[in-house]
Amino acid sequence: MFRAVVSVLLGLGACSAGAEASEPCPGHFAVEVLGSGGPLADDARASAGYLVWIDGEAKVLIDVGGGVFLRFAESGANLQSLDAILISHFHADHVADLPALLKSGSFEKADSPLTITGPSGNAFFPGLDEFLRVTFDKNTGVYRYLSTYIDDRPEWPQLDALEIDAFADETKKIALSGEAKISAIPVNHGAVPALAYTVTVDGVMAVFAGDQSLFSSTFDEALADAEPALLIAHHAISGAKGQPRGLHRDPSSIGDMATEMQAQRLVLSHNMTRALNDRVESLKAIAKIFSGPVEIAEDHSCYTILP
Ligand SMILES: [Zn+2]
């Protein structure tokens, strides 16, 4: 068993994380990237998923994209120790492995419900409540065999769902019993209702910016000068012409975001080949604006925030 610490400074000479089993991400407060990829399967990365470790226990999972089921198992995490699963939005690369992961938890005896949060819906996307209903409803859900998760039968593992208004212009604090303090912040991701999350332990913050465009003013204002120890931003497009900016921030905008919140460390995840191919240019564009350290995540990259 070993941990592959594979974050590569400036993203040059990036190597594969490999899929080897890992030990818990070390430290009092640490973040492991389970999935460093996006929606395309062309780079052998799992889609989006991040795990918050507190004192060697996996406590919070942010997003459950395709491949996160496997990376979760490889990480050595167990579902029973989780306090919450936080869903940023309902694109497949952020939620596709949720039923599979929950199925694995249905074998475990849980003492208390597992909190799950996600955005409200609109004409194009379901909100969390509708997503859970169409997935797990005992009569009509596609995975109705897992309906005990939402059936109010406390002898089975239960979900405690909290749908968050993705169009509010304010931060929503999420009450959890554990040490991690969670906030959800609405972001703009085109027509997709979407949230960013912050996780704070002992006053030290990690920001999971999620998929967002530069029109995310609520997010920018909420985190101005927040000085997070870690900012994970999504590197889906390069600065090259012709890449769509309505859904994602380009590298300059990521640099602006990191600078405005005074991030101490910037990690690029949700890496897509089209952006990685231009990584030298992208990193230069970020460095023109943001003077802190920048790394490109791999699956199982581990960032210890508090030792
Ligand atoms: Zn995505």
Coordinates of C-alpha atoms and ligand atoms in Angstrom, one line a residue:
M1 CA 0.0 0.0 0.0
F2 CA 1.4 3.4 -0.8
R3 CA 0.2 6.8 -1.6
A4 CA 1.0 8.2 -5.0
V5 CA 1.6 11.9 -4.4
V6 CA 1.6 13.0 -8.0
S7 CA 0.9 16.7 -8.1
V8 CA 3.3 18.1 -10.5
L9 CA 4.6 21.6 -10.1
L10 CA 3.6 23.7 -13.1
G11 CA 2.1 20.7 -14.7
L12 CA 5.2 19.9 -16.6
G13 CA 6.3 16.3 -17.0
A14 CA 2.9 15.1 -15.6
C15 CA 2.8 11.4 -14.9
S16 CA -0.2 9.1 -14.5
A17 CA -1.3 8.8 -10.9
G18 CA -1.9 5.1 -11.5
A19 CA -4.7 3.4 -9.9
E20 CA -2.8 1.9 -7.0
A21 CA -4.5 1.6 -3.7
S22 CA -3.7 4.5 -1.3
E23 CA -3.5 5.1 2.3
P24 CA -5.6 7.9 3.9
C25 CA -4.5 11.4 2.9
P26 CA -2.4 12.3 5.9
G27 CA -2.9 15.2 8.3
H28 CA -5.6 16.8 10.5
F29 CA -7.2 18.3 7.4
A30 CA -6.4 17.1 3.9
V31 CA -8.0 16.9 0.5
E32 CA -7.7 14.1 -2.0
V33 CA -8.6 14.4 -5.6
L34 CA -10.4 11.3 -6.5
G35 CA -11.3 12.3 -10.0
S36 CA -9.1 14.9 -11.8
G37 CA -10.9 14.7 -15.1
G38 CA -14.0 16.0 -16.8
P39 CA -16.7 14.6 -19.0
L40 CA -14.5 13.0 -21.7
A41 CA -13.0 9.6 -21.2
D42 CA -9.9 10.4 -23.4
D43 CA -7.4 11.0 -20.6
A44 CA -7.8 8.0 -18.3
R45 CA -8.9 10.2 -15.4
A46 CA -12.0 9.7 -13.3
S47 CA -14.5 12.5 -13.6
A48 CA -15.0 15.0 -10.7
G49 CA -14.7 13.9 -7.1
Y50 CA -12.9 15.2 -4.0
L51 CA -12.6 13.7 -0.6
V52 CA -12.0 15.7 2.6
W53 CA -10.0 13.7 5.2
I54 CA -9.9 14.7 8.8
D55 CA -7.5 12.8 11.1
G56 CA -7.3 9.8 8.7
E57 CA -11.1 9.5 8.2
A58 CA -13.0 10.4 5.0
K59 CA -15.6 12.9 6.1
V60 CA -16.9 14.8 3.1
L61 CA -17.2 13.8 -0.5
I62 CA -17.7 16.5 -3.1
D63 CA -19.2 15.2 -6.4
V64 CA -19.4 11.6 -7.5
G65 CA -18.6 11.6 -11.3
G66 CA -17.9 8.5 -13.3
G67 CA -14.9 6.6 -12.0
V68 CA -15.2 8.0 -8.5
F69 CA -16.7 4.7 -7.2
L70 CA -13.4 3.0 -8.0
R71 CA -11.1 5.8 -6.8
F72 CA -13.1 6.0 -3.6
A73 CA -12.4 2.3 -2.9
E74 CA -8.7 2.8 -3.9
S75 CA -8.4 5.7 -1.5
G76 CA -9.1 3.5 1.5
A77 CA -12.2 5.6 2.4
N78 CA -15.3 4.0 3.8
L79 CA -18.8 5.3 3.3
Q80 CA -19.8 4.9 6.9
S81 CA -17.3 7.5 8.1
L82 CA -18.7 10.2 5.7
D83 CA -20.7 13.1 7.2
A84 CA -21.9 14.4 3.9
I85 CA -21.9 14.1 0.1
L86 CA -22.1 17.5 -1.6
I87 CA -23.2 17.6 -5.3
S88 CA -22.2 20.6 -7.3
H89 CA -24.6 20.0 -10.2
F90 CA -26.4 17.3 -12.2
H91 CA -24.0 16.8 -15.1
A92 CA -23.0 13.1 -15.5
D93 CA -19.4 13.9 -14.9
H94 CA -20.3 15.1 -11.3
V95 CA -23.0 12.6 -10.2
A96 CA -23.0 9.4 -12.4
D97 CA -21.5 7.1 -9.8
L98 CA -23.7 8.2 -6.9
P99 CA -26.1 5.2 -7.0
A100 CA -23.2 2.8 -7.3
L101 CA -21.4 4.3 -4.3
L102 CA -24.6 4.4 -2.2
K103 CA -25.3 0.8 -3.1
S104 CA -21.9 -0.1 -1.6
G105 CA -23.0 1.7 1.6
S106 CA -26.3 -0.2 1.8
F107 CA -24.3 -3.1 3.1
E108 CA -23.1 -1.1 6.0
K109 CA -25.0 -0.4 9.2
A110 CA -25.2 3.3 9.6
D111 CA -25.9 5.0 13.0
S112 CA -27.2 8.3 11.5
P113 CA -28.4 9.6 8.1
L114 CA -25.9 10.7 5.5
T115 CA -26.4 14.3 4.6
I116 CA -26.6 14.9 0.9
T117 CA -26.8 18.4 -0.6
G118 CA -27.3 19.6 -4.2
P119 CA -28.7 22.5 -6.2
S120 CA -32.3 23.3 -6.9
G121 CA -33.6 22.7 -10.4
N122 CA -34.9 24.6 -13.4
A123 CA -36.5 23.8 -16.7
F124 CA -33.4 22.0 -17.9
F125 CA -32.2 20.1 -14.9
P126 CA -33.7 18.4 -11.9
G127 CA -33.0 19.7 -8.4
L128 CA -31.7 17.4 -5.7
D129 CA -35.1 16.3 -4.5
E130 CA -36.3 15.4 -8.0
F131 CA -33.0 13.7 -8.8
L132 CA -33.3 11.5 -5.7
R133 CA -37.0 10.8 -6.5
V134 CA -36.4 9.7 -10.1
T135 CA -33.4 7.7 -9.0
F136 CA -34.7 6.0 -5.8
D137 CA -38.5 6.3 -5.5
K138 CA -39.8 2.9 -4.5
N139 CA -42.4 2.8 -7.3
T140 CA -40.9 4.8 -10.1
G141 CA -37.2 5.2 -9.4
V142 CA -34.8 3.7 -11.9
Y143 CA -32.9 2.3 -8.9
R144 CA -36.0 1.6 -6.9
Y145 CA -34.2 -1.4 -5.3
L146 CA -32.3 1.2 -3.3
S147 CA -35.4 3.1 -2.2
T148 CA -34.7 2.4 1.5
Y149 CA -32.3 5.4 1.2
I150 CA -35.2 7.8 1.0
D151 CA -38.0 5.7 2.5
D152 CA -37.8 6.9 6.1
R153 CA -37.0 3.4 7.3
P154 CA -34.4 4.0 10.0
E155 CA -33.3 0.4 10.1
W156 CA -31.7 1.0 6.7
P157 CA -29.0 3.6 5.8
Q158 CA -30.8 6.9 5.2
L159 CA -30.1 10.1 3.2
D160 CA -30.9 13.4 4.8
A161 CA -31.4 15.6 1.7
L162 CA -30.9 19.3 1.6
E163 CA -31.7 21.1 -1.7
I164 CA -30.0 24.5 -2.0
D165 CA -31.4 27.4 -4.0
A166 CA -28.8 27.7 -6.8
F167 CA -30.1 31.1 -7.9
A168 CA -29.9 32.9 -4.5
D169 CA -27.3 35.6 -4.3
E170 CA -26.0 34.4 -1.0
T171 CA -24.0 31.7 0.7
K172 CA -25.8 28.9 2.5
K173 CA -24.2 27.4 5.6
I174 CA -24.8 23.7 6.0
A175 CA -25.1 22.3 9.5
L176 CA -23.1 19.1 10.1
S177 CA -22.3 17.4 13.3
G178 CA -18.7 16.8 12.5
E179 CA -15.7 19.1 12.6
A180 CA -16.0 20.4 9.0
K181 CA -17.9 23.6 8.4
I182 CA -19.5 23.6 5.0
S183 CA -20.9 26.4 2.9
A184 CA -22.6 26.2 -0.5
I185 CA -22.3 29.2 -2.9
P186 CA -24.3 29.5 -6.1
V187 CA -22.2 29.8 -9.3
N188 CA -23.0 30.4 -13.0
H189 CA -22.5 27.3 -15.2
G190 CA -24.6 28.4 -18.2
A191 CA -28.1 27.1 -17.9
V192 CA -27.1 24.5 -15.3
P193 CA -28.0 25.2 -11.7
A194 CA -24.7 24.8 -9.9
L195 CA -23.0 25.3 -6.6
A196 CA -19.4 25.7 -5.3
Y197 CA -18.6 24.5 -1.8
T198 CA -16.2 25.6 0.9
V199 CA -15.0 23.2 3.7
T200 CA -13.4 24.9 6.7
V201 CA -11.6 23.1 9.5
D202 CA -10.1 25.0 12.5
G203 CA -10.7 28.2 10.6
V204 CA -8.7 27.0 7.6
M205 CA -10.6 26.8 4.3
A206 CA -10.5 24.7 1.1
V207 CA -12.6 26.0 -1.8
F208 CA -14.1 23.6 -4.4
A209 CA -15.0 26.0 -7.1
G210 CA -16.7 23.4 -9.3
D211 CA -17.8 24.0 -12.9
Q212 CA -18.4 27.7 -13.2
S213 CA -18.1 30.6 -15.7
L214 CA -16.7 34.0 -15.1
F215 CA -20.2 35.2 -14.5
S216 CA -20.2 33.9 -11.0
S217 CA -20.4 37.2 -9.1
T218 CA -22.1 35.8 -6.0
F219 CA -19.1 33.4 -5.6
D220 CA -16.6 36.2 -6.3
E221 CA -18.1 38.5 -3.7
A222 CA -18.6 35.8 -1.1
L223 CA -15.0 34.7 -1.2
A224 CA -13.2 38.0 -1.8
D225 CA -10.1 38.0 0.4
A226 CA -11.1 34.7 2.0
E227 CA -7.5 33.5 1.9
P228 CA -8.3 29.8 1.4
A229 CA -5.4 27.4 2.0
L230 CA -6.4 25.5 -1.1
L231 CA -8.5 26.5 -4.2
I232 CA -9.5 23.7 -6.6
A233 CA -10.5 25.2 -9.9
H234 CA -11.7 23.5 -13.0
H235 CA -9.4 23.5 -16.0
A236 CA -11.7 22.7 -18.8
I237 CA -10.7 25.1 -21.4
S238 CA -7.5 26.8 -22.5
G239 CA -7.1 30.4 -23.5
A240 CA -7.2 29.3 -27.2
K241 CA -9.8 30.9 -29.4
G242 CA -12.9 28.9 -30.1
Q243 CA -13.2 27.3 -26.7
P244 CA -16.6 28.1 -25.1
R245 CA -16.5 30.4 -22.1
G246 CA -20.2 30.3 -21.2
L247 CA -19.7 27.2 -19.0
H248 CA -16.1 27.5 -17.7
R249 CA -13.5 30.0 -16.7
D250 CA -10.5 30.3 -19.0
P251 CA -7.0 30.4 -17.4
S252 CA -6.9 34.2 -17.0
S253 CA -10.2 34.1 -15.3
I254 CA -9.0 31.3 -13.0
G255 CA -6.0 33.5 -12.2
D256 CA -8.4 36.4 -11.4
M257 CA -10.4 34.2 -9.1
A258 CA -7.4 32.9 -7.2
T259 CA -6.0 36.4 -6.8
E260 CA -9.2 38.0 -5.7
M261 CA -9.7 35.4 -2.9
Q262 CA -6.0 35.4 -2.1
A263 CA -5.7 31.6 -2.4
Q264 CA -2.5 30.3 -0.9
R265 CA -2.4 27.3 -3.3
L266 CA -4.2 26.8 -6.6
V267 CA -4.9 23.3 -7.9
L268 CA -6.3 22.7 -11.4
S269 CA -8.6 19.8 -11.8
H270 CA -11.4 18.7 -14.1
N271 CA -8.6 18.5 -16.6
M272 CA -9.6 18.0 -20.2
T273 CA -7.2 17.1 -23.0
R274 CA -8.1 20.2 -24.9
A275 CA -6.8 22.3 -22.0
L276 CA -3.9 20.1 -21.0
N277 CA -2.6 20.3 -24.6
D278 CA -2.2 24.0 -24.0
R279 CA -1.0 23.7 -20.4
V280 CA 2.2 25.7 -20.9
E281 CA 0.3 28.7 -22.3
S282 CA -2.5 28.3 -19.7
L283 CA -0.1 28.2 -16.8
K284 CA 1.7 31.3 -18.2
A285 CA -1.7 33.1 -18.4
I286 CA -2.5 32.2 -14.8
A287 CA 1.0 33.2 -13.6
K288 CA 0.6 36.7 -15.1
I289 CA -2.2 37.3 -12.7
F290 CA -1.7 34.9 -9.7
S291 CA 1.7 34.7 -8.0
G292 CA 1.0 31.7 -5.8
P293 CA 1.8 28.1 -6.4
V294 CA -0.2 26.3 -9.1
E295 CA -0.4 22.5 -9.6
I296 CA -2.2 20.2 -12.0
A297 CA -4.0 17.5 -10.1
E298 CA -4.0 13.8 -11.0
D299 CA -6.3 11.1 -9.6
H300 CA -5.3 10.5 -6.0
S301 CA -3.3 13.7 -5.6
C302 CA -3.3 14.5 -2.0
Y303 CA -3.0 18.0 -0.4
T304 CA -2.4 18.2 3.3
I305 CA -3.8 21.5 4.6
L306 CA -3.3 21.1 8.4
P307 CA -0.7 18.6 9.5
Ligands
ZN1 ZN -18.0 19.0 -15.4

